[in-house]
PDB file of C-alpha atoms in Angstrom:
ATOM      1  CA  UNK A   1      17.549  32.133 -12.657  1.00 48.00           C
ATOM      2  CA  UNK A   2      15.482  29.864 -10.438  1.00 53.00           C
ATOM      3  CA  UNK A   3      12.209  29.123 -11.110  1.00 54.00           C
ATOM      4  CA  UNK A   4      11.051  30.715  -8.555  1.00 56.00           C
ATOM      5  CA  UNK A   5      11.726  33.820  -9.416  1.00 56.00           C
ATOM      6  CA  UNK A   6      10.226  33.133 -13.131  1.00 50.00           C
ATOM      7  CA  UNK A   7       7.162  31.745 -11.560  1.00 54.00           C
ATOM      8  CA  UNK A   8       6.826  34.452  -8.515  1.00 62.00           C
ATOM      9  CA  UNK A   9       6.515  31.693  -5.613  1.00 74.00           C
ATOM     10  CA  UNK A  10       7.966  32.673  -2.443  1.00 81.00           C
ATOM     11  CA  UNK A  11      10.129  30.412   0.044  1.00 83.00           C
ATOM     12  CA  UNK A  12       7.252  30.834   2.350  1.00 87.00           C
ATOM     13  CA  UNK A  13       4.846  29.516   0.174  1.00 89.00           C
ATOM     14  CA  UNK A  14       6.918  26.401  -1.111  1.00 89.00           C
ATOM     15  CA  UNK A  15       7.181  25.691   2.117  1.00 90.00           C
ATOM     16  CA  UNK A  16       3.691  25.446   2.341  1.00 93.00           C
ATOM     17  CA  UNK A  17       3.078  23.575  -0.463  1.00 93.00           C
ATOM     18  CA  UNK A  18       5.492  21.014   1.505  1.00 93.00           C
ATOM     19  CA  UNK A  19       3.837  20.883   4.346  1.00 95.00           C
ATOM     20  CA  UNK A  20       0.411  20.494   2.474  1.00 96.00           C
ATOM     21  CA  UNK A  21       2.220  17.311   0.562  1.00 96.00           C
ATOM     22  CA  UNK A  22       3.476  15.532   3.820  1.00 96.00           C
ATOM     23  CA  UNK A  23      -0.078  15.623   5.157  1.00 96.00           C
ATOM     24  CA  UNK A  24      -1.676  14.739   2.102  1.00 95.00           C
ATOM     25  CA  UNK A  25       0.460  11.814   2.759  1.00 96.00           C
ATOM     26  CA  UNK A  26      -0.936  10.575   6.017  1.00 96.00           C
ATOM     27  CA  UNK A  27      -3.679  10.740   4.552  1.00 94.00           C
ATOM     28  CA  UNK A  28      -2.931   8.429   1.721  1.00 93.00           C
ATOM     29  CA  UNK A  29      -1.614   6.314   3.987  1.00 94.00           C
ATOM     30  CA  UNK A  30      -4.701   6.585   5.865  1.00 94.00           C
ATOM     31  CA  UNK A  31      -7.044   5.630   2.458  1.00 91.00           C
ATOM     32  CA  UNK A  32      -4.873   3.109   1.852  1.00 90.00           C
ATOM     33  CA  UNK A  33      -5.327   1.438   5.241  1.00 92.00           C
ATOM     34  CA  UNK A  34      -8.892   1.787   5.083  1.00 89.00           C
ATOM     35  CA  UNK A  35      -9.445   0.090   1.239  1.00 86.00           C
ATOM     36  CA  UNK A  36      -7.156  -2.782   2.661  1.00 86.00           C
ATOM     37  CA  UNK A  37      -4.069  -1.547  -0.318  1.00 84.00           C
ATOM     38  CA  UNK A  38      -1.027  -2.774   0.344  1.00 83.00           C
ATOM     39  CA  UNK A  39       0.320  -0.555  -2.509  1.00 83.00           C
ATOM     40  CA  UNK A  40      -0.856   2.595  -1.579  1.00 88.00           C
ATOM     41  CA  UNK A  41       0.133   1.969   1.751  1.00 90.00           C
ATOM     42  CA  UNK A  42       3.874   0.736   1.496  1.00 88.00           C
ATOM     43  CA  UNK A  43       4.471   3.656  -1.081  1.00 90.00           C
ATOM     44  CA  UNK A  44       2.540   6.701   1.047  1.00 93.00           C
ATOM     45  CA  UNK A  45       4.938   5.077   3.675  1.00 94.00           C
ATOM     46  CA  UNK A  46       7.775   5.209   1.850  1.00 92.00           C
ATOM     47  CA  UNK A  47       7.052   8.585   1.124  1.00 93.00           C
ATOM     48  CA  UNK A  48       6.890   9.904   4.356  1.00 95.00           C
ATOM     49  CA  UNK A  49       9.958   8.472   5.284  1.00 94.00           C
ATOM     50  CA  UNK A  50      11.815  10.488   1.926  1.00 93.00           C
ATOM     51  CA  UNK A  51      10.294  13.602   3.093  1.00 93.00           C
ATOM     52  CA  UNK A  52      12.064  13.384   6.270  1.00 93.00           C
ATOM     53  CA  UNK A  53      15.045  13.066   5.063  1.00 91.00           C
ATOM     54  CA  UNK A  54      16.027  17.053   4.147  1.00 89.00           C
ATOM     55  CA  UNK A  55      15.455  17.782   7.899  1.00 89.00           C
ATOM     56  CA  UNK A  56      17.823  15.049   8.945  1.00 91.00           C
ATOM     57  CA  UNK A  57      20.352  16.188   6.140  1.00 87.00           C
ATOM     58  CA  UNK A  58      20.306  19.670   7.297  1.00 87.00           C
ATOM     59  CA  UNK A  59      19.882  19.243  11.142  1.00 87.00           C
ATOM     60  CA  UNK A  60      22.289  16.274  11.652  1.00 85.00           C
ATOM     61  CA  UNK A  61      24.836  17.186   8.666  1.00 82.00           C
ATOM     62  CA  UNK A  62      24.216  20.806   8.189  1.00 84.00           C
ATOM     63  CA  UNK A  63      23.565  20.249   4.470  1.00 85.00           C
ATOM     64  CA  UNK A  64      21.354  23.249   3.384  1.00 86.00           C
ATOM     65  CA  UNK A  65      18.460  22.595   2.147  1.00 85.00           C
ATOM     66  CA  UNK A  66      16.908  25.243   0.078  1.00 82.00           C
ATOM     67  CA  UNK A  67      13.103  25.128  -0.146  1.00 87.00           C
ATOM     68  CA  UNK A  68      12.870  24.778  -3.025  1.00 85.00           C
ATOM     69  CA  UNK A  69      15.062  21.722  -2.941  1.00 86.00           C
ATOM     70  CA  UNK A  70      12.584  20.156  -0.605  1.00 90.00           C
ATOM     71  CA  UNK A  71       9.527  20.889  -2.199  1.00 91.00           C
ATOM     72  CA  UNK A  72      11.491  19.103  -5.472  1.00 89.00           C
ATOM     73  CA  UNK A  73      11.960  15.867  -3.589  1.00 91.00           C
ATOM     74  CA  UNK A  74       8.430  16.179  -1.692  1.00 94.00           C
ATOM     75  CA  UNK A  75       7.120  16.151  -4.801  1.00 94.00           C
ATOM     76  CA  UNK A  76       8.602  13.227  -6.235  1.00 93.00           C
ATOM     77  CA  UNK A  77       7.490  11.012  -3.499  1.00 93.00           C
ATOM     78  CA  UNK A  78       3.932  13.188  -3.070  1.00 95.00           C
ATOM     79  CA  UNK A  79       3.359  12.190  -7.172  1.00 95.00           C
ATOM     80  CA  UNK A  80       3.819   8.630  -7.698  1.00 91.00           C
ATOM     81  CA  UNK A  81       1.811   8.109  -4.235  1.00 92.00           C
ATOM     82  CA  UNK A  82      -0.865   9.783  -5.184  1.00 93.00           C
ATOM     83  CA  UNK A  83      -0.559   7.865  -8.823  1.00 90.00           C
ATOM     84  CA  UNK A  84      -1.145   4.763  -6.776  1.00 88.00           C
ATOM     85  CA  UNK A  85      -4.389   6.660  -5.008  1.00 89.00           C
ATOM     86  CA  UNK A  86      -6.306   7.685  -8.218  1.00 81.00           C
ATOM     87  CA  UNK A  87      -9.872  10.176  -7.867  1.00 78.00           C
ATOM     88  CA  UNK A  88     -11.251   8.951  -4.108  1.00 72.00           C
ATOM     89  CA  UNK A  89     -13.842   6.688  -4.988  1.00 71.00           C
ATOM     90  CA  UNK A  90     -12.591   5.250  -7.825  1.00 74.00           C
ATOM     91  CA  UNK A  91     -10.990   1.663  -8.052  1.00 76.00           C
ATOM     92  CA  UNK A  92      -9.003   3.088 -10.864  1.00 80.00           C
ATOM     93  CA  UNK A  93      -5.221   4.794 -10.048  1.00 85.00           C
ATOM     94  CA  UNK A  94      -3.799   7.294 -11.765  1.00 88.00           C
ATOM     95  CA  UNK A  95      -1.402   5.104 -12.912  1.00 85.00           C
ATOM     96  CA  UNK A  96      -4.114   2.998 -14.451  1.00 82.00           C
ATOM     97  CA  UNK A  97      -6.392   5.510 -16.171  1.00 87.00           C
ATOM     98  CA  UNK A  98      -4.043   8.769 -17.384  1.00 87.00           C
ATOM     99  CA  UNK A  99      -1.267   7.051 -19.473  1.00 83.00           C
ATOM    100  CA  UNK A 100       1.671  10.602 -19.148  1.00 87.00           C
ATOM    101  CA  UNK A 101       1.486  10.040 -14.927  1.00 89.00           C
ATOM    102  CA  UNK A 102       3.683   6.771 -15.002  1.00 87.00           C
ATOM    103  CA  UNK A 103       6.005   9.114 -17.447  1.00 86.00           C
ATOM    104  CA  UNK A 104       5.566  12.523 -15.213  1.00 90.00           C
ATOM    105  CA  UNK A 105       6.755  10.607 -11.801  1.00 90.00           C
ATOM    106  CA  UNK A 106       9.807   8.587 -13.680  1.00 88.00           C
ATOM    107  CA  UNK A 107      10.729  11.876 -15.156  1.00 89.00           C
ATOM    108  CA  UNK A 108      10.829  13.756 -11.452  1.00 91.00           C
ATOM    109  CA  UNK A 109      12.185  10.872  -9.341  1.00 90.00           C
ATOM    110  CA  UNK A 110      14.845  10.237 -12.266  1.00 89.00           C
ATOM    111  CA  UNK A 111      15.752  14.268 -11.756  1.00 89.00           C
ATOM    112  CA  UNK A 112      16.025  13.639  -7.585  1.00 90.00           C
ATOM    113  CA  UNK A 113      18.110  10.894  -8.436  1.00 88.00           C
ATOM    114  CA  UNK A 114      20.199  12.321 -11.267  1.00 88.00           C
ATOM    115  CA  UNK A 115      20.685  15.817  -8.474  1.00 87.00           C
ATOM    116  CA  UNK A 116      22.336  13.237  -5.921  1.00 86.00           C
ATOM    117  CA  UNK A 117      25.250  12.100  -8.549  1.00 84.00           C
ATOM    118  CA  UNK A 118      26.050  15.401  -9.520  1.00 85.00           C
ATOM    119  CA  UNK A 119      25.988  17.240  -5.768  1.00 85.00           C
ATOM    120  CA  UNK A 120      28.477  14.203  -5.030  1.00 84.00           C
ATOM    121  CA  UNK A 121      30.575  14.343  -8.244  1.00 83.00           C
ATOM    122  CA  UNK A 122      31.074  17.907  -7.743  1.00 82.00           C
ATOM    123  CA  UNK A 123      31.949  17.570  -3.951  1.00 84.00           C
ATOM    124  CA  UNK A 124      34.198  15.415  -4.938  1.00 81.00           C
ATOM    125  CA  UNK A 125      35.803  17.536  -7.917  1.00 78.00           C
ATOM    126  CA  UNK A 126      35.912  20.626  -5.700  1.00 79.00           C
ATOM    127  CA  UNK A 127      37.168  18.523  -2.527  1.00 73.00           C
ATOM    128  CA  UNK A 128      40.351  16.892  -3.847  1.00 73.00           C
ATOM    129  CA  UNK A 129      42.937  19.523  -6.397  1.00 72.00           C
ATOM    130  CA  UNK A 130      44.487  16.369  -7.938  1.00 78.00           C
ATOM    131  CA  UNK A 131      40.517  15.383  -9.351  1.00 74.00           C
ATOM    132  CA  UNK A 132      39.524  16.999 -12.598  1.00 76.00           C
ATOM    133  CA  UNK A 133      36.358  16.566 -13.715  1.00 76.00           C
ATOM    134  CA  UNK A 134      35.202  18.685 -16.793  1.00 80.00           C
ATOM    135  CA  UNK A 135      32.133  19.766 -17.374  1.00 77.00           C
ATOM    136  CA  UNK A 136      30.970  16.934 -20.417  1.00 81.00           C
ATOM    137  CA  UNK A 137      32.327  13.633 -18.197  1.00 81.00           C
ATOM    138  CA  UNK A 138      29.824  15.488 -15.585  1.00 80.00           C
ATOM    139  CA  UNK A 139      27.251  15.755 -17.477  1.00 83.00           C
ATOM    140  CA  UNK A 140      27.677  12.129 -19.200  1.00 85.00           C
ATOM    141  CA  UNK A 141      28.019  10.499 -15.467  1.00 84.00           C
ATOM    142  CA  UNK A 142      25.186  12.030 -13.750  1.00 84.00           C
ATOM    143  CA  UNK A 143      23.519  10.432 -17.176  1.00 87.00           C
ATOM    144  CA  UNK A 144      24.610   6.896 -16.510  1.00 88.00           C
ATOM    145  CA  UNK A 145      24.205   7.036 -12.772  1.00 87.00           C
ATOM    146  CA  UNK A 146      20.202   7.729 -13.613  1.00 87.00           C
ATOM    147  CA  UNK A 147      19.831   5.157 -16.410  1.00 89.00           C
ATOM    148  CA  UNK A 148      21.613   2.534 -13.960  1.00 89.00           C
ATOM    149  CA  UNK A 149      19.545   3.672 -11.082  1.00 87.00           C
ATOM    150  CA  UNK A 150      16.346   3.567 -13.470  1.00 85.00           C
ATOM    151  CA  UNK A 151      17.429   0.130 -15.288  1.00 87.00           C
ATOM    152  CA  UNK A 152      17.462  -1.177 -11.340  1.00 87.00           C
ATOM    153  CA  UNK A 153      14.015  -0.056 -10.866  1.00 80.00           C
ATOM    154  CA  UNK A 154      12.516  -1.609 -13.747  1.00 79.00           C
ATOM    155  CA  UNK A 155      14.389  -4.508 -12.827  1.00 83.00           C
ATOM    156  CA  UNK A 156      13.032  -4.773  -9.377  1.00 80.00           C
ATOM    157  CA  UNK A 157       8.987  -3.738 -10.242  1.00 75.00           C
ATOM    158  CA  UNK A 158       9.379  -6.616 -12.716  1.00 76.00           C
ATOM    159  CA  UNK A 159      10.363  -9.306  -9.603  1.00 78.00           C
ATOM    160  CA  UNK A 160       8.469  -7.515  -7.466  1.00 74.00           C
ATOM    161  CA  UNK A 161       5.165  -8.023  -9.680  1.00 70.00           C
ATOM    162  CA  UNK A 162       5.928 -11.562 -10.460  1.00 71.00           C
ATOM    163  CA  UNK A 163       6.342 -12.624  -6.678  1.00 72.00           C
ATOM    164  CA  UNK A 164       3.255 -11.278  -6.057  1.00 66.00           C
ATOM    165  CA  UNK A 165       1.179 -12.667  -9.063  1.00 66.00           C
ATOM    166  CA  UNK A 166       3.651 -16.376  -7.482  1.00 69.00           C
ATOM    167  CA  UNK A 167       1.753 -15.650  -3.739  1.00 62.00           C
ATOM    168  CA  UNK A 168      -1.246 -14.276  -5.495  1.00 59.00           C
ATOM    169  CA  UNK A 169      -1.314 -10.923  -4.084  1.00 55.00           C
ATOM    170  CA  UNK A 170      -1.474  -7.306  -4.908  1.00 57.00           C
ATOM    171  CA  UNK A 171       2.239  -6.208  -6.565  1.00 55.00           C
ATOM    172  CA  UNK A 172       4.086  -2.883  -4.373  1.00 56.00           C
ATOM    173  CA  UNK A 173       5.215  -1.933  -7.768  1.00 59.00           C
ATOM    174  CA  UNK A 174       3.383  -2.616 -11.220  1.00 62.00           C
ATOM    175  CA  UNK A 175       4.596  -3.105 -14.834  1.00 61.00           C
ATOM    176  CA  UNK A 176       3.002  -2.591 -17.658  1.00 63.00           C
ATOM    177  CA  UNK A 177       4.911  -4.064 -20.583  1.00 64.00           C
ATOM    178  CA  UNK A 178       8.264  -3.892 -22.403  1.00 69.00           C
ATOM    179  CA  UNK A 179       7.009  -0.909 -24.671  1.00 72.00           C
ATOM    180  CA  UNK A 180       6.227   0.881 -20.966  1.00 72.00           C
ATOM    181  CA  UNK A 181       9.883  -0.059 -19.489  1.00 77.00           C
ATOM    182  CA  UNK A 182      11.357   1.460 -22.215  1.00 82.00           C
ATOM    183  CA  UNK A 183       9.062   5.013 -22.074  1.00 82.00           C
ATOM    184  CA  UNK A 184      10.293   4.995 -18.587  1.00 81.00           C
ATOM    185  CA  UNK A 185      14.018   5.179 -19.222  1.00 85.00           C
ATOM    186  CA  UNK A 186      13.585   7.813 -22.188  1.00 87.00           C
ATOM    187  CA  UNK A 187      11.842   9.906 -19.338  1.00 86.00           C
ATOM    188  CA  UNK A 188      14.555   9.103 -16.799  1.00 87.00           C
ATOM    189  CA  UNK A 189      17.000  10.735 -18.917  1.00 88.00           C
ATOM    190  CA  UNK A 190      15.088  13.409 -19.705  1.00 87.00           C
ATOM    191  CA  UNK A 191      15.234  14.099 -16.494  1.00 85.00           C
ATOM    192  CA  UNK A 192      18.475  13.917 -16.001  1.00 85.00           C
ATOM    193  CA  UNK A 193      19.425  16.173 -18.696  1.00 85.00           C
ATOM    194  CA  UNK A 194      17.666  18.659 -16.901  1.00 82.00           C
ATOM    195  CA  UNK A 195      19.556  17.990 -13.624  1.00 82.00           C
ATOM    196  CA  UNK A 196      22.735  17.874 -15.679  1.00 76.00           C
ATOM    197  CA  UNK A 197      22.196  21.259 -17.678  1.00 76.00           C
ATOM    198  CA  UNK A 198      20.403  23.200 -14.730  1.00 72.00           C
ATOM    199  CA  UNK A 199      22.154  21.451 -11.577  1.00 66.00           C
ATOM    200  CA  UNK A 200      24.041  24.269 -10.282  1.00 64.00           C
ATOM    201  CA  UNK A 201      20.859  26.180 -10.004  1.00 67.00           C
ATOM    202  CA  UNK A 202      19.887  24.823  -7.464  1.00 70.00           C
ATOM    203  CA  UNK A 203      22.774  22.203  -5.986  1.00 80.00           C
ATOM    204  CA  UNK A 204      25.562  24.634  -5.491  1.00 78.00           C
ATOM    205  CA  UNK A 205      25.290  25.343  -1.480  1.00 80.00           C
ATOM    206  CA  UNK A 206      24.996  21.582  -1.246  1.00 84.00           C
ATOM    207  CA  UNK A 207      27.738  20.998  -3.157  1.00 80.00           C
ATOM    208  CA  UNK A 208      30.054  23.491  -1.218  1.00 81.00           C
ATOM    209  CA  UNK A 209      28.672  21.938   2.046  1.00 82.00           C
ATOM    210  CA  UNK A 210      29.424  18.319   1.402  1.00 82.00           C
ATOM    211  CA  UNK A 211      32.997  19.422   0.021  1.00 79.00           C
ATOM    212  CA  UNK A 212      33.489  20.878   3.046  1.00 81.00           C
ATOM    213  CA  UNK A 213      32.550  18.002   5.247  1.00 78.00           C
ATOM    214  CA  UNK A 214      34.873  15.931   3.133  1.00 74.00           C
ATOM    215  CA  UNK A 215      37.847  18.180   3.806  1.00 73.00           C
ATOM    216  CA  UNK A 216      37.223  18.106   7.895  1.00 72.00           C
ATOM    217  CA  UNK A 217      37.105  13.571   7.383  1.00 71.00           C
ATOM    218  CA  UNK A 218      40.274  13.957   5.140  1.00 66.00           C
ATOM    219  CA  UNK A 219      41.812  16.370   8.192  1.00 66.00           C
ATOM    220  CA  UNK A 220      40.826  13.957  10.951  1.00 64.00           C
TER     221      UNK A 220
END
């Protein structure tokens, strides 16, 4: 059962909620121009270039997209902008003054990221008879791919904050200790258990569709 239908939102009004995310966006982007925040500009930016990409993976690659696949990514990106925004007219972000948000966004990015390995690991399982992947070396790979994914992050907000204490300017991407680092990767695999036990949910039509496009390569 999809949450969805638990939670009695329609496809018309995730799609909404979407579209009400990607202009919240340009308006981040906007804020951040106008307080001078490299930050909050470089990651409503980045944002609006993620939330582009399930319209390019379904028009250009006919990869169905469900809705409520793209409101899940949308709001990955739409969170840990806005956690770099804070209440307008504060100089405080969210980041900075409610300690779960840094935990909420890891925990949702993590999931996006843990939903790519296993749409690909299945494609691959279902696209080739001579690969056998059970279910538990799924579940324990889609694990490892997030933990290695979130193990690079860390690795690159820590450079990424010392360059720019080095030049003396305001870091992309902020740490906040070794006891924080370590929160973060307990909440990337949480999310990633989730992906793992509740994947097929919502990953199955992507999963047939990219199988299918590697069966036409292998054919060329």
């Amino acid at each position: 059962m999809r949450i969805r239908d638990v939670l009695g939102i329609s496809e018309r009004n995730q799609k909404r909620a979407t579209r009400m995310m990607e202009l919240s966006l340009v308006g981040m982007l906007f804020i951040g121009l106008d307080r001078l925040n490299l930050g909050i500009v470089v990651n409503a930016t980045v944002g609006l270039a993620v939330v582009q990409l399930p319209a390019i993976l379904e028009r250009d690659y006919q990869i169905p997209m469900d809705p409520a696949l793209t409101l899940w990514i949308t709001s990955a990106v739409f969170l840990h902008a806005l956690g770099t925004v804070g209440v307008p007219g504060s100089r405080y972000s969210f980041y900075e003054t409610l300690w779960w948000w840094d935990h909420l966004t890891h925990a949702l990015s993590a999931s996006v990221v843990a939903a790519a390995g296993y749409a690909t690991v299945r494609a691959v399982d279902r696209h080739n008879d001579r690969i056998y992947l059970p279910p538990r070396f799924t579940f324990v790979f889609v694990l490892l791919i997030t933990i290695a994914f979130g193990v690079f992050w860390e690795v690159l907000e820590f450079a990424i904050a010392q360059a720019s204490a080095l030049v003396g300017s305001t870091s992309v991407l902020t740490q906040y200790g070794l006891g924080d680092t370590m929160l973060d990767l307990v909440f990337d695999v949480v999310g990633a258990v989730i992906v793992a036990t509740w994947g097929t949910v919502y990953l199955t039509d992507v999963v047939g569709a990219l199988a299918t496009r590697l069966s036409a390569r292998a054919e060329r």
